[in-house]
């Protein structure tokens, strides 16, 4: 008599959650410091000091009603202006408050966009493996649309365009990309973005309706080696950007982010209105108000991500020298190497013997891989290396 | 090509929003102080000092990662324990952390419950006029179920049981009540609650499945004359409580509340799991983490609501002496008098002549009434009285 889909989703402990619980049990036996938990994507770098200072200052100088009151559903104008101007300075764009709808984090941003765009249960949204597993939940159960996966291009985790073209059809309503990527850490190249944009433009014209590009960008600022991540929206006119401050400001629990609807989107005003309507339908009243004030002040700040880059360098070099094969990540805080046997579940199970907690790639749509979240202490990474080596030796490396 | 339902909801300016905009335009001409805006239900009493103190202390003493990190999806155990214990002390109940699921406010609480319970588009949810208009949005467009209204019992705004019984049928999945009520301010009597519980028990047995009672209680603490609001959950085993701290702590913008699933609910574990699954499907990752810490500390506090009681007393006495007919509200911060002509839109339009901004009752399912939100300065109430009198005189009172 309950909604069986949501019941199943509520009951099913996710693989990551299973691993987390295993870690808790083992920690009781061998001590927390001897558990090498690379399973959770929870930023371990603290929020920048400016965030705590902003909170103190807001509490000390503003009236409680103005701090904690309702804002308009799309977010306070001050915050939306601050976000728009920050994007304009960085990317040479020309956004204003009216292009922004503040949300309760990236999951809300995605849910709202998918709900706004889904006009029929026949509508299809395409994702590229490896992908964030909740996309399937939001597409199928939140929006009620069809979930279509393009297999991974494992040599570089860019887009497999041959497979992609086969799946495009008049029911394709949108495509989700996530660069820098969870779980691969890969950043889409300019070539990938341009080819994607050209193909979507051609197909939109062919089908007589826009194919929306939903660009999920929570890791946009978590990048290494001084690379520039292409800002995707200007490359393709029907792009909706989903953003969250969870990673860039290390505020994952505060649930604050936005949807950006550029003026270039066909029927911009309708799409923006549909985003607002979807927020209303899903029960999002406004983004948390104190953190709208915080973002207004800290929009240009970023947590100290140097620890992530250090961890990536140590892990990537060590693992590749041990015989693991891995595409070098340029962003986010994940490595996604091949497992040393085809069955990624069996491999990750074997790793548990060493209290190495890794996540099988199958859940991300890329079997034969494992996700290593390196948002942990560098010391943990260093002490884990001999264990990764022992594990490799079991496979004859 | 967009979702036409959500587009329409995003485009349609609500009546309250229209009135608000009218007020802004008039304020430019006659001055903000000469606009008597009784349209918005935004608490004007500040959050209690303990909230600002708690925020300062949390920021000064806890590590940023523990303040701003993800909590589990159902909320931190500390916060859930604090809420459960607070309920147990006040109401003699026996709840624990496992009965609570923290949410991003009352709209989220309702959305999650409705999504969890809706197993088929045939499922019906019953509401009693006058009702909060967003119920229709959450039921029809969020959960995809049928919205059924029981007409108001205008002499006291308790439940019209004759009409209610006619609408109960095997498709009835749930019933939403909201006491103290928005927009009437009325508190359901013990007699009403007991009769409702008995009827729902009988009908659940007759139909062979539970009819869930969704008790939407954001105004539970906003009560006057020292009355006791009956705590509803113990009266009927299949009750789900939706709560928000928006009103009791004057934190409407912060989006923090909960769903309470008592152990008495049939298949408690499944219902709780479905609530968790629905939160996941709708893109709610966790309730805002800083405010989980705040609630843990301030769970027993309440904003100073004496101003609301004062405003109610002044308005109720003055309006009834002028000839307006009004059920005396015992809670919330609304009066819901009859309009002095049948057409409530025409009446509220005429009130605009005096810059009195009132909301027609039709949107709440009770034509021929007007909602007066008295969460404003007492001085505003006092200065508005001669205008209400002039308006009454136009109708020969």
Coordinates of C-alpha atoms in Angstrom, one line a residue, chain A:
Chain A
X1 CA 0.0 0.0 0.0
X2 CA 3.1 2.3 0.2
X3 CA 4.9 3.6 -2.8
X4 CA 6.9 0.5 -3.6
X5 CA 9.6 2.3 -5.6
X6 CA 10.4 4.7 -2.8
X7 CA 10.1 2.0 -0.2
X8 CA 12.7 -0.1 -2.0
X9 CA 15.0 2.9 -2.3
X10 CA 14.5 3.7 1.4
X11 CA 15.2 0.1 2.5
X12 CA 18.1 -0.7 0.2
X13 CA 21.3 0.2 1.9
X14 CA 23.6 1.6 -0.7
X15 CA 26.8 -0.2 -1.5
X16 CA 28.7 2.8 0.0
X17 CA 26.6 2.7 3.1
X18 CA 27.3 -1.1 3.5
X19 CA 31.0 -0.4 3.2
X20 CA 30.7 2.4 5.8
X21 CA 29.0 0.1 8.2
X22 CA 31.6 -2.6 7.7
X23 CA 34.3 0.0 8.5
X24 CA 32.5 0.9 11.7
X25 CA 32.4 -2.7 12.8
X26 CA 36.1 -3.3 11.9
X27 CA 37.1 0.0 13.7
X28 CA 35.8 -1.5 16.9
X29 CA 38.1 -4.4 16.5
X30 CA 41.3 -3.0 15.0
X31 CA 40.9 0.7 15.9
X32 CA 39.7 3.6 13.7
X33 CA 43.2 4.5 12.7
X34 CA 43.7 1.1 11.0
X35 CA 40.7 1.5 8.7
X36 CA 41.5 2.9 5.4
X37 CA 38.2 4.3 4.3
X38 CA 38.3 5.5 0.7
X39 CA 34.5 5.0 0.3
X40 CA 32.9 8.3 1.2
X41 CA 33.0 11.6 -0.9
X42 CA 32.7 13.8 2.1
X43 CA 35.1 16.8 1.9
X44 CA 37.6 16.6 4.7
X45 CA 39.0 20.1 4.1
X46 CA 37.3 22.6 6.4
X47 CA 35.2 25.5 5.1
X48 CA 37.4 28.6 4.6
X49 CA 37.7 30.9 7.6
X50 CA 35.8 33.5 5.7
X51 CA 32.7 31.4 6.0
X52 CA 32.9 31.3 9.8
X53 CA 33.7 35.0 9.8
X54 CA 30.8 35.8 7.6
X55 CA 28.4 33.8 9.9
X56 CA 29.7 35.6 13.0
X57 CA 29.3 39.0 11.3
X58 CA 25.8 38.3 9.9
X59 CA 24.7 37.2 13.4
X60 CA 26.2 40.2 15.1
X61 CA 25.1 42.9 12.7
X62 CA 21.8 41.8 11.1
X63 CA 18.3 41.6 12.6
X64 CA 17.2 38.0 13.1
X65 CA 14.2 38.4 10.9
X66 CA 16.3 39.5 8.0
X67 CA 18.7 36.6 8.5
X68 CA 16.2 33.8 9.1
X69 CA 13.1 35.1 7.2
X70 CA 11.7 33.7 4.0
X71 CA 13.4 34.9 0.9
X72 CA 11.6 34.8 -2.5
X73 CA 11.4 31.3 -3.9
X74 CA 14.2 31.9 -6.4
X75 CA 16.5 33.3 -3.7
X76 CA 17.3 36.7 -2.4
X77 CA 18.2 39.2 -5.1
X78 CA 21.4 40.1 -3.3
X79 CA 22.7 36.6 -3.4
X80 CA 21.6 36.0 -7.0
X81 CA 23.4 39.2 -8.1
X82 CA 26.5 38.2 -6.2
X83 CA 26.6 34.8 -7.9
X84 CA 25.9 36.2 -11.3
X85 CA 28.7 38.8 -11.0
X86 CA 31.1 36.2 -9.7
X87 CA 30.4 34.1 -12.8
X88 CA 30.7 37.1 -15.1
X89 CA 34.1 38.1 -13.7
X90 CA 35.5 34.6 -14.0
X91 CA 34.0 33.5 -17.3
X92 CA 33.3 36.7 -19.2
X93 CA 29.6 36.0 -19.2
X94 CA 26.7 38.4 -18.9
X95 CA 24.3 36.8 -16.3
X96 CA 22.1 38.6 -13.9
X97 CA 19.9 37.7 -11.0
X98 CA 17.1 36.7 -13.3
X99 CA 19.2 33.8 -14.6
X100 CA 19.6 32.2 -11.2
X101 CA 17.4 30.1 -9.0
X102 CA 19.0 29.2 -5.7
X103 CA 18.5 25.7 -4.4
X104 CA 18.9 23.3 -1.5
X105 CA 22.1 21.9 -3.0
X106 CA 23.0 20.0 -6.2
X107 CA 20.6 17.1 -5.7
X108 CA 17.8 19.7 -5.5
X109 CA 19.2 21.6 -8.6
X110 CA 19.1 18.3 -10.6
X111 CA 15.7 17.3 -9.3
X112 CA 14.2 20.6 -10.1
X113 CA 15.6 20.7 -13.7
X114 CA 14.5 17.2 -14.4
X115 CA 11.0 17.8 -13.1
X116 CA 10.8 21.0 -15.1
X117 CA 11.8 19.4 -18.4
X118 CA 9.9 16.1 -18.1
X119 CA 6.7 16.5 -20.1
X120 CA 6.0 12.8 -20.7
X121 CA 7.0 9.4 -19.3
X122 CA 8.5 8.8 -22.8
X123 CA 11.1 11.5 -22.3
X124 CA 14.6 10.2 -22.1
X125 CA 17.7 11.6 -20.2
X126 CA 21.1 10.3 -21.2
X127 CA 24.0 10.0 -18.8
X128 CA 27.5 8.9 -19.5
X129 CA 29.2 6.1 -17.5
X130 CA 30.8 6.4 -15.1
X131 CA 28.1 8.4 -13.5
X132 CA 26.8 9.5 -10.0
X133 CA 24.3 6.7 -9.2
X134 CA 21.6 9.0 -7.8
X135 CA 21.0 10.3 -11.4
X136 CA 19.0 7.2 -12.0
X137 CA 16.9 7.8 -8.9
X138 CA 16.2 11.5 -9.8
X139 CA 15.4 10.7 -13.4
X140 CA 13.2 7.6 -13.0
X141 CA 11.5 8.2 -9.6
X142 CA 11.7 11.9 -9.1
X143 CA 10.9 13.1 -12.6
X144 CA 9.3 9.9 -14.0
X145 CA 11.4 9.9 -17.2
X146 CA 13.6 7.2 -18.8
X147 CA 17.2 6.7 -17.8
X148 CA 19.6 5.9 -20.7
X149 CA 23.2 5.1 -20.1
X150 CA 26.1 5.4 -22.6
X151 CA 28.9 2.9 -21.7
X152 CA 32.2 4.3 -20.5
X153 CA 35.0 5.1 -22.9
X154 CA 37.4 3.4 -20.5
X155 CA 40.7 4.6 -22.0
X156 CA 40.1 8.2 -21.1
X157 CA 36.6 8.6 -19.7
X158 CA 35.7 11.2 -22.3
X159 CA 32.4 10.7 -24.1
X160 CA 31.9 7.6 -26.3
X161 CA 30.4 9.4 -29.2
X162 CA 29.6 6.4 -31.3
X163 CA 27.5 4.8 -28.6
X164 CA 26.0 8.2 -27.8
X165 CA 24.8 8.8 -31.3
X166 CA 23.1 5.5 -31.4
X167 CA 21.0 6.4 -28.4
X168 CA 19.9 9.8 -29.4
X169 CA 16.4 9.9 -30.7
X170 CA 13.4 12.2 -30.8
X171 CA 12.5 11.2 -27.2
X172 CA 15.8 12.5 -25.9
X173 CA 14.9 15.4 -23.7
X174 CA 18.2 16.0 -22.1
X175 CA 21.8 14.9 -21.4
X176 CA 23.5 15.1 -18.1
X177 CA 27.3 15.7 -17.9
X178 CA 29.4 15.9 -14.8
X179 CA 32.9 17.4 -15.3
X180 CA 35.1 17.2 -13.3
X181 CA 33.6 13.8 -12.8
X182 CA 32.5 11.7 -9.9
X183 CA 33.8 8.9 -9.9
X184 CA 36.6 9.2 -12.5
X185 CA 38.0 12.7 -11.6
X186 CA 38.3 13.3 -15.4
X187 CA 37.7 16.7 -16.8
X188 CA 36.0 16.9 -20.2
X189 CA 38.3 18.4 -22.8
X190 CA 37.5 21.4 -25.0
X191 CA 37.3 18.9 -27.9
X192 CA 34.7 16.8 -26.1
X193 CA 32.6 19.8 -25.1
X194 CA 32.7 21.2 -28.7
X195 CA 31.8 17.9 -30.3
X196 CA 29.0 17.4 -27.8
X197 CA 27.6 20.9 -28.4
X198 CA 27.8 20.4 -32.2
X199 CA 26.0 17.1 -32.0
X200 CA 23.3 18.3 -29.7
X201 CA 22.7 21.3 -32.0
X202 CA 22.4 19.2 -35.0
X203 CA 20.1 16.7 -33.4
X204 CA 17.9 19.4 -31.8
X205 CA 17.4 20.8 -35.2
X206 CA 16.7 17.4 -36.7
X207 CA 14.1 16.6 -34.0
X208 CA 12.6 20.0 -34.0
X209 CA 13.0 20.5 -30.3
X210 CA 15.9 21.4 -28.0
X211 CA 17.9 18.7 -26.3
X212 CA 18.9 20.3 -23.0
X213 CA 22.4 19.9 -21.6
X214 CA 22.3 19.6 -17.8
X215 CA 25.7 20.4 -16.6
X216 CA 26.2 19.1 -13.1
X217 CA 29.2 21.1 -11.8
X218 CA 29.7 20.7 -8.1
X219 CA 33.4 19.9 -8.6
X220 CA 34.0 22.8 -11.0
X221 CA 36.6 24.5 -8.7
X222 CA 38.3 21.2 -7.5
X223 CA 40.9 21.1 -10.2
X224 CA 44.7 20.4 -10.3
X225 CA 47.8 21.2 -12.3
X226 CA 46.6 24.7 -12.9
X227 CA 44.3 23.4 -15.7
X228 CA 41.3 25.5 -16.8
X229 CA 38.0 23.7 -16.8
X230 CA 36.0 24.9 -19.8
X231 CA 32.9 26.7 -18.5
X232 CA 30.4 24.8 -20.5
X233 CA 27.2 27.0 -20.7
X234 CA 28.5 29.4 -23.4
X235 CA 29.4 26.4 -25.7
X236 CA 25.8 25.3 -26.1
X237 CA 22.8 27.5 -25.9
X238 CA 20.4 25.1 -24.2
X239 CA 22.6 24.4 -21.2
X240 CA 21.2 24.4 -17.6
X241 CA 23.9 24.5 -15.0
X242 CA 23.5 22.8 -11.6
X243 CA 25.9 23.9 -9.0
X244 CA 26.4 23.4 -5.3
X245 CA 28.8 25.0 -2.7
X246 CA 29.2 21.6 -1.0
X247 CA 32.7 21.0 -2.4
X248 CA 34.1 24.4 -3.3
X249 CA 33.3 25.8 0.2
X250 CA 33.2 22.5 2.0
X251 CA 29.6 23.0 3.1
X252 CA 27.9 19.7 2.0
X253 CA 25.5 19.5 5.0
X254 CA 24.2 23.1 4.5
X255 CA 22.5 22.4 1.2
X256 CA 23.1 25.5 -0.8
X257 CA 23.5 25.7 -4.6
X258 CA 21.8 27.0 -7.7
X259 CA 20.4 26.4 -11.1
X260 CA 21.6 28.7 -13.8
X261 CA 19.3 29.3 -16.8
X262 CA 21.1 31.4 -19.4
X263 CA 19.2 33.9 -21.6
X264 CA 20.4 31.8 -24.6
X265 CA 18.1 28.9 -23.6
X266 CA 15.1 28.6 -26.0
X267 CA 12.0 30.1 -24.4
X268 CA 14.2 31.3 -21.5
X269 CA 11.3 32.7 -19.6
X270 CA 9.3 29.6 -19.7
X271 CA 12.2 27.4 -18.8
X272 CA 13.0 29.6 -15.8
X273 CA 9.3 29.6 -14.8
X274 CA 9.2 25.8 -15.1
X275 CA 12.3 25.6 -12.8
X276 CA 10.5 27.7 -10.3
X277 CA 7.3 25.7 -10.6
X278 CA 9.2 22.4 -10.2
X279 CA 10.8 23.8 -7.0
X280 CA 7.3 24.6 -5.7
X281 CA 5.9 21.1 -6.7
X282 CA 8.8 19.3 -4.9
X283 CA 8.3 21.2 -1.7
X284 CA 11.4 23.5 -1.9
X285 CA 10.3 26.8 -0.5
X286 CA 13.6 28.6 -0.6
X287 CA 17.3 27.9 -0.2
X288 CA 18.4 28.2 3.5
X289 CA 18.4 31.9 4.2
X290 CA 21.5 32.3 6.5
X291 CA 23.6 30.6 3.9
X292 CA 22.2 32.8 1.1
X293 CA 23.7 35.7 3.2
X294 CA 27.0 33.6 3.5
X295 CA 27.2 32.9 -0.2
X296 CA 26.6 36.6 -1.0
X297 CA 29.8 37.4 1.0
X298 CA 31.9 34.3 0.2
X299 CA 31.0 33.7 -3.4
X300 CA 34.5 34.1 -4.6
X301 CA 36.2 32.0 -1.9
X302 CA 37.3 28.4 -2.0
X303 CA 38.4 25.9 0.5
X304 CA 42.1 24.9 0.6
X305 CA 42.1 22.1 -1.9
X306 CA 45.9 21.6 -1.9
X307 CA 45.5 18.5 0.3
X308 CA 43.4 16.9 -2.4
X309 CA 46.1 17.5 -5.1
X310 CA 48.8 16.2 -2.8
X311 CA 46.8 13.0 -2.1
X312 CA 46.0 12.6 -5.8
X313 CA 49.7 12.8 -6.7
X314 CA 50.8 10.4 -4.1
X315 CA 48.1 7.8 -4.8
X316 CA 48.3 8.1 -8.6
X317 CA 52.1 7.7 -8.8
X318 CA 52.2 4.9 -6.3
X319 CA 49.3 2.9 -7.7
X320 CA 50.5 3.1 -11.3
X321 CA 54.0 2.1 -10.3
X322 CA 52.4 -1.0 -8.5
X323 CA 50.7 -2.1 -11.7
X324 CA 47.3 -0.5 -11.3
X325 CA 45.9 1.1 -14.4
X326 CA 44.3 4.4 -13.9
X327 CA 43.3 7.4 -16.0
X328 CA 44.9 10.4 -14.4
X329 CA 42.3 12.6 -12.8
X330 CA 42.5 16.3 -13.2
X331 CA 39.8 17.3 -10.7
X332 CA 37.3 16.2 -8.0
X333 CA 38.7 14.0 -5.3
X334 CA 38.4 10.5 -6.8
X335 CA 40.6 8.0 -8.6
X336 CA 38.8 5.3 -10.7
X337 CA 41.4 2.6 -11.5
X338 CA 40.7 -0.7 -13.1
X339 CA 40.3 -3.5 -10.6
X340 CA 42.9 -6.3 -10.9
X341 CA 40.3 -8.8 -11.6
X342 CA 37.2 -8.4 -13.8
X343 CA 34.7 -8.7 -11.0
X344 CA 35.0 -5.4 -9.2
X345 CA 32.8 -6.7 -6.3
X346 CA 35.2 -9.6 -5.7
X347 CA 38.2 -7.3 -5.9
X348 CA 36.8 -4.8 -3.4
X349 CA 35.8 -7.7 -1.1
X350 CA 39.3 -8.9 -1.2
X351 CA 40.6 -5.4 -0.4
X352 CA 38.6 -5.5 2.8
X353 CA 41.1 -8.1 4.1
X354 CA 43.5 -5.2 4.4
X355 CA 40.9 -2.9 5.8
X356 CA 41.0 -1.0 2.5
X357 CA 37.5 0.2 1.8
X358 CA 36.9 0.8 -1.9
X359 CA 33.7 1.1 -3.9
X360 CA 33.0 -1.2 -6.9
X361 CA 32.6 0.6 -10.2
X362 CA 29.5 -1.3 -11.2
X363 CA 27.3 1.1 -9.3
X364 CA 28.7 3.9 -11.3
X365 CA 27.9 2.0 -14.6
X366 CA 31.6 1.0 -15.1
X367 CA 32.2 -2.6 -14.0
X368 CA 35.8 -3.7 -13.6
X369 CA 36.8 -0.4 -11.8
X370 CA 36.9 0.9 -8.3
X371 CA 36.3 4.3 -6.9
X372 CA 38.9 5.6 -4.4
X373 CA 37.8 8.8 -2.6
X374 CA 40.9 10.5 -1.5
X375 CA 39.4 13.3 0.5
X376 CA 41.1 11.9 3.6
X377 CA 44.2 12.7 5.6
X378 CA 47.4 12.5 3.6
X379 CA 48.9 10.3 6.4
X380 CA 46.0 7.8 5.7
X381 CA 46.9 7.7 2.1
X382 CA 50.6 7.1 2.9
X383 CA 49.9 4.3 5.3
X384 CA 47.5 2.7 2.8
X385 CA 50.1 2.4 0.1
X386 CA 51.8 -0.8 1.4
X387 CA 48.3 -2.4 1.6
X388 CA 47.5 -1.5 -2.0
X389 CA 50.9 -3.1 -2.8
X390 CA 50.1 -6.4 -0.9
X391 CA 46.8 -6.5 -2.7
X392 CA 48.5 -6.1 -6.1
X393 CA 50.9 -8.9 -5.3
X394 CA 48.0 -11.2 -4.7
X395 CA 47.3 -10.8 -8.4
X396 CA 50.8 -11.4 -9.4
X397 CA 52.0 -7.8 -9.9

